[in-house]
XYZ file of C-alpha atoms in Angstrom:
693
model
C 14.576 19.777 -93.307
C 12.791 23.082 -92.645
C 9.509 21.817 -94.090
C 9.778 18.580 -92.113
C 10.382 20.600 -88.948
C 7.258 22.709 -89.494
C 5.145 19.624 -90.204
C 6.458 17.860 -87.101
C 5.746 20.941 -85.005
C 2.171 21.090 -86.339
C 1.731 17.384 -85.607
C 2.853 17.854 -82.035
C 0.424 20.759 -81.594
C -2.401 18.693 -83.141
C -2.724 21.145 -86.035
C -3.184 20.557 -89.734
C -0.531 21.779 -92.165
C 0.493 21.245 -95.796
C 3.973 21.873 -97.214
C 5.491 21.744 -100.689
C 8.980 20.277 -100.548
C 11.593 21.567 -102.979
C 13.054 19.242 -105.582
C 15.206 16.548 -104.025
C 17.003 13.405 -105.133
C 15.403 10.102 -104.104
C 16.323 6.523 -104.883
C 19.325 4.791 -106.335
C 18.811 6.279 -109.787
C 19.190 9.817 -108.425
C 16.002 11.052 -110.059
C 14.791 14.491 -108.974
C 11.293 14.472 -107.547
C 9.109 16.999 -105.706
C 6.583 16.136 -103.001
C 3.617 17.751 -101.297
C 3.364 16.708 -97.630
C 0.357 17.117 -95.363
C -0.323 16.298 -91.698
C -3.827 15.878 -90.283
C -4.708 15.209 -86.620
C -7.067 12.215 -86.155
C -9.755 11.877 -83.453
C -7.937 8.811 -82.138
C -5.031 11.002 -81.067
C -2.812 9.913 -83.938
C -1.621 12.038 -86.848
C -2.043 11.145 -90.503
C 0.861 12.024 -92.828
C 0.207 12.133 -96.581
C 2.913 12.382 -99.260
C 2.011 13.106 -102.892
C 4.522 13.089 -105.727
C 4.165 16.313 -107.689
C 4.136 15.914 -111.457
C 6.647 17.948 -113.496
C 3.879 20.066 -114.943
C 2.496 21.078 -111.550
C 3.310 24.615 -110.488
C 3.247 26.142 -107.061
C 1.829 29.624 -106.981
C 4.319 31.957 -105.317
C 3.358 35.313 -106.742
C 1.282 35.937 -103.661
C 3.733 34.392 -101.187
C 4.457 37.120 -98.589
C 7.932 35.766 -97.885
C 8.971 36.605 -101.424
C 6.522 39.402 -102.139
C 7.536 41.638 -99.220
C 11.250 40.882 -99.083
C 13.405 44.047 -98.661
C 15.025 43.441 -102.062
C 13.601 42.949 -105.545
C 13.089 39.593 -107.310
C 12.005 38.778 -110.837
C 12.058 35.827 -113.208
C 12.409 36.218 -116.965
C 12.764 34.093 -120.085
C 15.829 34.437 -122.355
C 13.985 36.922 -124.585
C 13.479 39.243 -121.595
C 9.789 38.555 -120.985
C 8.891 38.806 -117.287
C 7.242 35.717 -115.760
C 7.222 36.935 -112.177
C 8.042 40.155 -110.291
C 7.687 40.473 -106.513
C 5.708 43.227 -104.835
C 8.791 45.116 -103.592
C 10.188 45.522 -107.100
C 6.778 46.458 -108.507
C 6.504 49.172 -105.842
C 9.955 50.548 -106.710
C 9.140 50.672 -110.418
C 5.555 51.876 -110.105
C 3.909 48.708 -111.485
C 0.775 48.426 -109.368
C 0.210 44.778 -110.223
C 1.898 42.106 -112.320
C 0.684 42.390 -115.900
C 1.247 40.319 -119.004
C 3.551 41.803 -121.578
C 6.130 43.361 -119.225
C 9.713 42.886 -120.391
C 13.096 43.664 -118.844
C 13.631 46.440 -121.393
C 10.595 48.260 -119.932
C 12.433 49.040 -116.690
C 16.141 48.575 -117.429
C 18.196 50.863 -119.648
C 20.791 49.154 -121.825
C 21.377 45.761 -123.414
C 18.881 43.213 -122.076
C 21.185 40.326 -122.938
C 23.969 41.788 -120.820
C 21.590 42.439 -117.949
C 20.273 38.863 -117.966
C 23.735 37.376 -118.453
C 22.830 35.337 -121.522
C 26.404 34.035 -121.695
C 25.591 32.048 -118.533
C 22.351 30.641 -119.899
C 23.765 27.377 -121.242
C 26.467 26.754 -118.664
C 24.511 27.956 -115.655
C 25.909 30.199 -112.928
C 25.462 33.826 -111.930
C 26.209 37.158 -113.626
C 26.247 40.663 -112.208
C 25.289 43.898 -114.004
C 25.191 47.507 -112.822
C 22.155 49.133 -114.415
C 19.837 52.123 -114.371
C 16.277 51.256 -113.386
C 13.537 53.244 -115.126
C 10.457 53.769 -112.962
C 7.091 54.537 -114.558
C 7.228 58.089 -113.189
C 10.379 58.703 -115.272
C 12.872 58.648 -112.406
C 16.052 56.647 -113.043
C 18.070 55.089 -110.229
C 21.234 53.006 -110.139
C 20.966 49.376 -109.070
C 22.646 45.997 -109.412
C 20.982 42.940 -110.942
C 22.356 39.466 -110.197
C 20.939 36.773 -112.490
C 21.272 32.995 -112.144
C 20.297 30.455 -114.800
C 19.552 26.767 -114.148
C 22.101 24.254 -115.354
C 19.727 22.004 -117.314
C 19.276 22.246 -121.109
C 15.588 23.065 -121.053
C 15.022 25.867 -123.576
C 11.975 26.958 -121.617
C 14.014 27.695 -118.486
C 13.744 31.087 -116.814
C 16.213 33.243 -114.946
C 16.265 33.949 -111.251
C 17.185 37.629 -110.777
C 17.827 39.684 -107.661
C 17.739 43.517 -107.691
C 19.480 45.503 -104.966
C 21.161 48.837 -104.257
C 17.842 50.694 -104.485
C 15.444 50.240 -101.574
C 12.424 52.086 -100.347
C 13.025 50.657 -96.867
C 16.551 51.967 -96.513
C 18.365 48.634 -96.663
C 22.021 49.218 -97.507
C 23.574 48.280 -100.856
C 25.052 44.819 -100.882
C 22.221 42.924 -99.188
C 22.166 40.514 -102.110
C 24.969 39.004 -104.099
C 25.369 36.284 -106.712
C 22.995 33.417 -105.911
C 24.580 30.594 -107.854
C 22.643 27.579 -106.538
C 21.082 25.454 -109.306
C 17.334 25.431 -109.739
C 14.775 23.390 -111.652
C 13.034 26.526 -112.809
C 9.898 25.677 -110.857
C 8.581 28.581 -108.862
C 8.508 26.787 -105.520
C 12.075 25.579 -105.922
C 13.166 29.023 -106.991
C 11.776 30.522 -103.780
C 13.469 28.004 -101.492
C 16.790 28.168 -103.327
C 16.835 31.956 -103.232
C 16.533 32.205 -99.484
C 18.627 29.129 -98.770
C 21.561 30.783 -100.557
C 20.796 34.424 -99.819
C 23.612 36.338 -98.058
C 21.113 37.988 -95.677
C 19.302 36.204 -92.864
C 15.754 34.887 -93.285
C 13.666 33.223 -90.565
C 10.116 31.905 -90.422
C 8.420 32.589 -87.091
C 5.534 30.618 -85.579
C 3.350 33.638 -84.840
C 2.696 37.319 -85.449
C 3.873 38.522 -82.012
C 7.520 39.062 -82.934
C 8.517 39.686 -79.316
C 7.460 36.162 -78.258
C 7.536 34.210 -81.540
C 9.718 31.128 -81.868
C 11.970 30.376 -84.828
C 10.538 27.657 -87.069
C 13.282 27.769 -89.656
C 16.376 29.855 -90.459
C 18.530 30.008 -93.546
C 22.330 29.433 -93.392
C 23.085 33.150 -93.576
C 21.128 33.841 -90.384
C 22.913 31.007 -88.616
C 26.229 32.518 -89.713
C 25.257 36.057 -88.647
C 24.140 34.890 -85.200
C 26.990 32.451 -84.664
C 24.623 29.451 -84.795
C 22.200 30.913 -82.248
C 19.225 31.117 -84.651
C 18.272 27.468 -84.247
C 14.673 26.261 -84.678
C 12.723 26.289 -81.445
C 14.533 29.311 -80.002
C 12.773 32.568 -79.184
C 13.552 35.035 -81.993
C 13.878 38.077 -79.700
C 16.558 36.269 -77.670
C 18.950 36.663 -80.613
C 19.253 40.375 -79.846
C 20.324 42.631 -77.011
C 16.872 43.730 -75.907
C 16.461 46.758 -73.663
C 13.373 48.937 -73.486
C 14.290 50.897 -76.629
C 15.138 47.753 -78.587
C 11.900 46.067 -77.477
C 9.903 49.072 -78.705
C 11.786 49.085 -82.017
C 11.145 45.351 -82.485
C 7.439 45.757 -81.731
C 7.141 48.725 -84.088
C 8.923 46.836 -86.872
C 6.632 43.850 -86.420
C 3.530 46.026 -86.587
C 4.343 48.501 -89.310
C 6.935 47.090 -91.692
C 9.680 49.519 -90.633
C 13.174 48.336 -89.776
C 14.442 47.709 -86.258
C 18.098 48.593 -85.669
C 19.465 46.082 -83.148
C 22.680 44.486 -81.890
C 23.190 40.772 -81.324
C 23.006 39.408 -77.799
C 26.222 37.400 -78.210
C 28.205 40.135 -80.014
C 27.633 43.798 -79.130
C 29.722 44.885 -82.157
C 27.403 43.099 -84.617
C 24.708 45.492 -85.817
C 21.706 44.278 -87.809
C 18.608 45.704 -89.448
C 15.517 43.544 -88.920
C 12.418 43.644 -91.150
C 9.195 41.671 -90.864
C 6.610 40.597 -93.447
C 3.445 38.472 -93.243
C 4.018 34.785 -93.989
C 1.667 31.967 -94.815
C -0.715 30.727 -92.155
C -0.896 34.025 -90.270
C 2.746 33.918 -89.236
C 5.706 36.255 -89.713
C 8.849 36.150 -91.805
C 11.914 37.995 -90.526
C 14.751 39.378 -92.648
C 18.024 40.092 -90.829
C 20.653 42.157 -92.642
C 24.143 42.523 -91.182
C 25.034 46.245 -91.288
C 28.113 46.124 -89.034
C 30.434 47.427 -91.748
C 27.979 50.186 -92.598
C 27.857 51.181 -88.912
C 31.647 51.348 -88.832
C 31.613 53.634 -91.863
C 28.901 55.783 -90.272
C 30.950 56.087 -87.078
C 34.064 56.988 -89.077
C 32.080 59.578 -91.019
C 30.686 61.073 -87.812
C 34.185 61.161 -86.336
C 35.472 62.861 -89.484
C 32.677 65.428 -89.269
C 33.494 66.034 -85.600
C 37.169 66.508 -86.435
C 36.303 68.872 -89.280
C 34.000 70.926 -87.024
C 36.671 71.161 -84.325
C 39.222 72.076 -86.968
C 37.079 74.903 -88.301
C 36.409 76.131 -84.775
C 40.099 75.859 -83.869
C 41.109 77.816 -86.953
C 38.825 80.721 -86.149
C 39.705 80.696 -82.467
C 43.442 80.400 -83.170
C 43.557 83.413 -85.476
C 41.883 85.743 -82.982
C 43.348 84.153 -79.841
C 46.919 84.261 -81.086
C 46.571 87.910 -82.091
C 45.390 88.748 -78.581
C 48.087 86.605 -76.944
C 50.788 88.208 -79.118
C 49.677 91.697 -78.108
C 49.503 90.718 -74.411
C 52.928 89.093 -74.504
C 54.451 91.981 -76.437
C 53.280 94.553 -73.945
C 54.375 92.364 -71.025
C 57.845 92.025 -72.600
C 58.067 95.799 -73.018
C 57.095 96.362 -69.374
C 59.661 93.789 -68.239
C 62.418 95.931 -69.768
C 61.557 98.703 -67.277
C 60.742 96.353 -64.384
C 63.793 94.060 -64.044
C 64.377 91.273 -61.518
C 63.767 92.585 -57.992
C 61.056 95.019 -59.046
C 57.700 94.339 -57.277
C 55.965 94.116 -60.667
C 58.450 91.621 -62.155
C 56.761 88.496 -60.732
C 53.298 89.558 -61.964
C 54.570 90.261 -65.476
C 56.293 86.871 -65.595
C 53.038 85.174 -64.578
C 51.271 86.966 -67.440
C 53.796 85.518 -69.881
C 53.395 82.060 -68.353
C 49.612 82.199 -68.853
C 50.146 83.391 -72.426
C 52.383 80.358 -73.057
C 49.770 77.989 -71.627
C 47.040 79.529 -73.781
C 49.243 79.320 -76.869
C 49.969 75.645 -76.102
C 46.272 74.793 -75.966
C 45.631 76.542 -79.277
C 48.554 74.684 -80.880
C 47.178 71.367 -79.648
C 43.773 72.090 -81.166
C 45.361 73.073 -84.455
C 47.628 70.024 -84.505
C 44.709 67.688 -83.795
C 42.620 69.226 -86.565
C 45.649 69.216 -88.916
C 45.425 72.967 -89.400
C 48.664 73.957 -87.730
C 51.058 75.699 -90.087
C 53.220 72.869 -91.375
C 56.615 73.284 -93.022
C 58.046 70.049 -94.393
C 61.799 69.662 -94.522
C 64.200 66.836 -95.225
C 65.111 65.026 -91.999
C 67.821 62.533 -91.154
C 65.764 60.604 -88.635
C 68.671 59.073 -86.703
C 70.377 62.455 -86.232
C 67.102 64.163 -85.333
C 66.227 61.589 -82.657
C 69.775 61.537 -81.233
C 69.836 65.311 -80.803
C 66.307 65.365 -79.439
C 66.904 62.617 -76.850
C 69.182 65.006 -74.926
C 66.255 67.401 -74.420
C 63.880 64.527 -73.700
C 65.990 63.280 -70.763
C 65.556 66.667 -69.090
C 61.749 66.352 -69.296
C 61.569 62.886 -67.735
C 61.804 62.178 -64.023
C 64.799 60.607 -62.301
C 63.046 57.266 -61.795
C 62.338 56.963 -65.545
C 65.094 55.450 -67.660
C 65.281 56.480 -71.329
C 66.725 54.047 -73.860
C 67.176 54.770 -77.567
C 67.735 52.059 -80.163
C 68.387 53.160 -83.764
C 67.887 50.782 -86.644
C 70.211 50.532 -89.593
C 69.664 52.020 -93.014
C 66.952 54.411 -91.850
C 65.174 56.187 -94.711
C 64.973 59.956 -94.968
C 61.580 61.558 -94.315
C 59.951 64.913 -95.059
C 58.177 66.353 -92.035
C 57.987 69.403 -89.826
C 60.818 68.877 -87.329
C 59.233 70.926 -84.529
C 55.896 69.172 -84.884
C 57.504 65.723 -84.922
C 59.463 66.519 -81.761
C 56.247 67.764 -80.150
C 54.539 64.458 -80.970
C 57.347 62.432 -79.381
C 57.305 64.675 -76.286
C 53.575 64.024 -75.899
C 54.094 60.255 -76.150
C 57.037 60.336 -73.716
C 55.224 62.430 -71.097
C 52.178 60.150 -71.300
C 54.483 57.155 -70.821
C 56.109 58.878 -67.820
C 52.702 59.486 -66.221
C 51.628 55.869 -66.873
C 54.670 54.581 -64.947
C 54.477 57.045 -62.059
C 52.200 54.869 -59.894
C 54.620 51.960 -60.329
C 57.556 54.010 -59.091
C 59.021 54.584 -62.541
C 60.120 52.353 -65.390
C 61.741 52.345 -68.812
C 60.825 54.306 -71.938
C 62.341 52.870 -75.102
C 62.480 54.860 -78.334
C 63.282 52.700 -81.357
C 63.673 53.663 -84.978
C 63.665 51.398 -87.978
C 62.585 50.771 -91.538
C 59.180 49.246 -92.279
C 56.848 48.558 -95.205
C 53.119 49.037 -95.549
C 52.672 45.347 -94.676
C 54.096 46.033 -91.192
C 51.381 48.580 -90.371
C 48.505 46.957 -88.497
C 45.317 48.576 -87.266
C 45.037 50.986 -90.226
C 42.463 50.431 -93.026
C 44.139 49.118 -96.167
C 42.454 51.851 -98.204
C 44.520 54.445 -96.295
C 47.862 52.709 -96.808
C 50.218 53.555 -99.648
C 52.513 50.778 -100.782
C 56.183 51.391 -100.158
C 58.756 51.935 -97.426
C 58.174 53.788 -94.163
C 60.333 55.091 -91.353
C 59.120 53.840 -87.971
C 59.475 55.553 -84.589
C 58.397 53.391 -81.658
C 57.793 54.725 -78.141
C 57.287 51.894 -75.632
C 56.837 52.027 -71.852
C 56.560 49.581 -68.960
C 53.535 51.301 -67.437
C 50.075 50.137 -66.423
C 48.776 49.660 -69.974
C 45.205 50.050 -71.247
C 42.225 47.843 -72.015
C 40.890 47.572 -75.576
C 37.966 49.958 -74.953
C 40.293 52.736 -73.761
C 42.785 52.108 -76.560
C 40.050 52.678 -79.146
C 39.285 56.160 -77.766
C 42.686 57.608 -76.917
C 43.054 59.631 -80.115
C 39.672 61.328 -79.650
C 39.836 64.995 -78.606
C 39.231 65.738 -74.911
C 39.298 62.041 -73.965
C 41.556 61.496 -70.956
C 41.989 58.915 -68.212
C 43.668 61.438 -65.913
C 41.991 63.186 -63.013
C 40.125 66.444 -63.539
C 42.602 69.293 -63.878
C 45.546 67.041 -64.740
C 44.959 66.539 -68.448
C 43.267 68.322 -71.352
C 42.658 65.201 -73.427
C 44.439 66.827 -76.381
C 47.911 65.295 -76.111
C 47.340 62.117 -78.120
C 44.857 63.873 -80.402
C 47.720 66.251 -81.176
C 50.023 63.330 -81.984
C 47.385 61.882 -84.312
C 46.949 65.185 -86.153
C 50.696 65.831 -86.511
C 51.393 62.375 -87.920
C 48.461 62.430 -90.342
C 49.407 65.933 -91.498
C 52.804 64.475 -92.428
C 51.117 61.734 -94.492
C 51.847 59.040 -91.915
C 50.011 56.769 -89.505
C 50.111 56.167 -85.755
C 49.085 52.907 -84.080
C 48.868 51.722 -80.471
C 49.348 48.319 -78.860
C 48.622 47.909 -75.158
C 47.643 45.372 -72.515
C 46.720 45.844 -68.892
C 49.814 45.503 -66.729
C 52.153 45.060 -69.712
C 52.731 48.617 -70.864
C 51.923 50.476 -74.071
C 53.681 50.820 -77.419
C 52.976 53.627 -79.892
C 54.349 53.380 -83.418
C 54.646 56.318 -85.814
C 55.045 55.454 -89.493
C 56.219 58.196 -91.873
C 56.543 57.664 -95.641
C 60.158 57.206 -96.758
C 61.509 59.969 -98.997
C 64.225 59.663 -101.646
C 66.109 63.009 -101.637
C 67.972 64.448 -104.590
C 71.698 65.192 -104.467
C 70.944 68.911 -104.083
C 68.649 68.261 -101.105
C 71.271 66.109 -99.404
C 73.905 68.806 -99.925
C 71.569 71.467 -98.474
C 70.839 69.239 -95.446
C 74.546 68.733 -94.772
C 75.272 72.456 -95.181
C 72.461 73.372 -92.761
C 73.830 70.918 -90.194
C 77.337 72.356 -90.449
C 76.033 75.919 -90.264
C 74.087 75.124 -87.110
C 77.234 73.810 -85.452
C 79.367 76.772 -86.539
C 77.069 79.731 -85.865
C 77.409 81.195 -82.325
C 74.324 82.819 -80.792
C 73.950 86.525 -81.496
C 74.916 88.832 -78.642
C 73.288 92.115 -79.717
C 69.790 92.287 -81.202
C 70.251 95.826 -82.550
C 70.506 96.349 -86.264
C 69.809 98.554 -89.235
C 67.518 98.196 -92.171
C 64.203 99.256 -93.613
C 61.254 96.996 -92.708
C 57.701 96.915 -94.063
C 55.408 95.595 -91.280
C 51.992 94.393 -92.550
C 49.495 93.435 -89.815
C 45.737 94.040 -89.612
C 45.582 93.654 -85.800
C 46.495 97.097 -84.450
C 47.705 95.844 -81.047
C 50.162 93.398 -82.613
C 51.325 95.900 -85.244
C 52.004 98.742 -82.783
C 53.964 96.734 -80.216
C 55.989 94.928 -82.924
C 56.839 98.192 -84.669
C 57.880 99.741 -81.332
C 60.163 96.773 -80.554
C 61.935 96.944 -83.905
C 62.325 100.735 -83.825
C 63.857 100.528 -80.340
C 66.495 98.220 -81.839
C 67.458 100.656 -84.588
C 65.295 99.608 -87.535
C 63.297 101.945 -89.791
C 59.756 100.506 -89.740
C 56.896 101.411 -92.131
C 53.492 100.118 -91.044
C 50.601 98.869 -93.237
C 47.279 97.667 -91.864
C 46.395 95.341 -94.773
C 47.721 93.844 -98.001
C 46.318 96.550 -100.270
C 48.018 99.352 -98.358
C 51.302 97.416 -98.321
C 51.100 96.875 -102.099
C 50.582 100.600 -102.683
C 53.626 101.389 -100.489
C 55.775 98.911 -102.435
C 54.665 100.347 -105.771
C 55.604 103.845 -104.622
C 58.997 102.670 -103.333
C 60.093 99.548 -105.280
C 63.259 97.935 -103.982
C 63.283 100.236 -100.964
C 62.942 97.593 -98.234
C 65.356 95.089 -96.759
C 62.666 92.977 -95.080
C 58.889 92.500 -95.159
C 57.157 91.107 -92.064
C 53.565 90.207 -92.987
C 50.607 88.490 -91.373
C 49.224 85.558 -93.378
C 45.468 85.952 -92.893
C 44.140 89.465 -93.464
C 40.888 90.846 -94.867
C 41.140 91.516 -98.574
C 44.610 90.696 -99.851
C 46.330 88.122 -97.617
C 50.067 87.671 -97.104
C 50.798 85.000 -99.763
C 48.817 86.969 -102.367
C 50.782 90.103 -101.510
C 54.036 88.157 -101.999
C 52.959 86.897 -105.427
C 51.819 90.310 -106.669
C 54.761 92.296 -105.283
C 57.727 90.012 -106.088
C 59.176 92.551 -108.506
C 58.790 95.486 -106.090
C 60.232 93.473 -103.179
C 63.375 92.735 -105.198
C 65.919 91.076 -102.834
C 64.008 91.797 -99.636
C 63.744 88.969 -97.106
C 60.273 87.745 -96.149
C 58.918 86.783 -92.716
C 55.344 85.551 -92.411
C 53.677 85.673 -88.990
C 50.490 83.806 -88.142
C 48.796 81.736 -85.482
C 46.779 79.766 -88.010
C 47.199 79.210 -91.705
C 45.316 77.246 -94.317
C 46.859 74.102 -95.822
C 47.796 75.836 -99.073
C 50.014 78.233 -97.091
C 51.875 75.289 -95.554
C 52.571 74.126 -99.108
C 53.810 77.625 -99.984
C 56.182 77.580 -97.006
C 57.585 74.195 -97.996
C 58.244 75.300 -101.585
C 59.440 78.858 -100.842
C 62.771 78.175 -99.176
C 63.577 81.900 -98.841
C 60.434 82.586 -96.828
C 60.746 82.473 -93.023
C 57.842 81.775 -90.680
C 57.309 83.002 -87.112
C 54.274 81.488 -85.357
C 52.088 83.586 -83.082
C 52.142 84.292 -80.218
C 55.827 85.232 -80.431
C 57.905 87.140 -77.897
C 59.359 90.489 -78.853
C 62.825 89.055 -78.327
C 61.927 86.216 -80.701
C 60.858 88.753 -83.325
C 64.072 90.744 -82.877
C 66.210 87.578 -83.138
C 64.485 86.501 -86.350
C 64.925 89.931 -87.947
C 68.586 90.083 -86.854
C 69.291 86.644 -88.337
C 67.885 87.716 -91.703
C 69.182 91.292 -92.101
C 72.555 90.798 -90.405
C 74.839 92.747 -88.111
C 74.558 96.476 -87.480
C 76.811 98.576 -89.680
């Protein structure tokens, strides 16, 4: 049909044209015959059509055909013994063969078994085979590639293979632009060319001129019709297939002139990205190759997002360490001044405002760390139903009076391992966002549901990231204004917010994303304009041992039984290890004022020397995690014998992932995040060392 179309077009334009039709079945007997067709304009205004049956011995020369020669993937044809009959210009350029020469065999450029590469097991039955190989160029460089070979289905011993080479391109075309091409062929070169492009998984179009910006489509293969949703029909302007702005027009013109690729999007689908290449075709026209790279673009965007997250994480880690040290020192000194400036003192209000600003700064740092998954994470066994029930009491105090909170717990909820504080922080972020979304409507309902799910219930997450098995689900749904699809795709990005300037940092949902992923889970969103929004958190189910269940029950009972401490004074010998002088001095002063004997060390090496000189002489060690030289965890490992039965408290505003693993495995190690209040430090020490004697 494509050849007939071109001939008819030439006839209408009063031009002469000859075409070689591929093999086709004619007549009742079903014999396969090939024809050469020619149209010639006559002076009388009529057109003469000539049809000539092509004998079986006739060959059509295609080695110089630009459509095949300059395709962005490699083609070759070989006999069963591996002798090359044809190799297109692209493949010759890759391999360093300047021109096709007699005597070239597959073994000259492919390492390994030639029979396996050519799929000899398919030679008699026909069909396609695929082989991953190493191509050997003439300059000695080896590169990985894939060769797909198809054999004709007839029994002619003289038949040759049709082979496609991809995965290695000088033009930058992505791997996967060619696949198994299983259409039968007669083995004739002209038929091989037509069959290749008719069944190729990338788009091919013949254009009626060399000006690619104005050229019309003469013919398009099925793949191009599929890529463009049927838009690439003959007679349509080729450039109209794409979303053409000034940049795209320049890219298209440059590609048509110089053989480079044009990166474009389709006019009828902005999410469909394609690479377009051009090559000279017969009769002074152009051939266009259109390769769908939408999936590759998605991967590139994901990779760029991952790089952005990693960069923010590294920045957040460095900022958090220094910021939290400064905030701890500021808060510590403010707390000390508050002891001598009680309520009613003129300075009391100013000191309280300092502490409020410290808390806001610490909250921003925590959000950055949570988003980048670098917040110190301590996993513990959680009974999800009990955790959510206890937490809902606090949550009701955060919400406004016109917001109704409903909780619905599913049956047979699985246990999970997560950081309780972080999980509660994530739910608070979701609930406060839901509250804000319903504010313009005068309030509404927030529903928190829990239930059991499987990996098949998780939608909107790549399958490669899902682990088969059971999950615990926490759903936070609201009756607010909802979001459109474009907004929903961006909500987990850092600093993206739909709130007015000054009313949102854009880190709330990014924090939720980081917390959930740090726990090995997933978070999804479902929203429609005017119908509210539903967030779902999926955490992997955990099967606890009998000992873990007993410890969880004991901790719950202990929490109910223990009354809050009244006095924060105590006795005991404490080794305080902190490289930041401001934090170390104010913390030591606080503990000494409460009756403790405090020995200071400015780094891990000094602390280790003190412990060696006085083994077993301390009741408690309070140590920073990140210090120059020997850090806190290393000090703990090296000085276990000297520490004897001493309790351990690590303090830090930022810790690497391996420290979070240490915290989860070292049940006797306590952690106090910076910036902490001096009262918080005194309460932690009192809880570990005990009452004053």
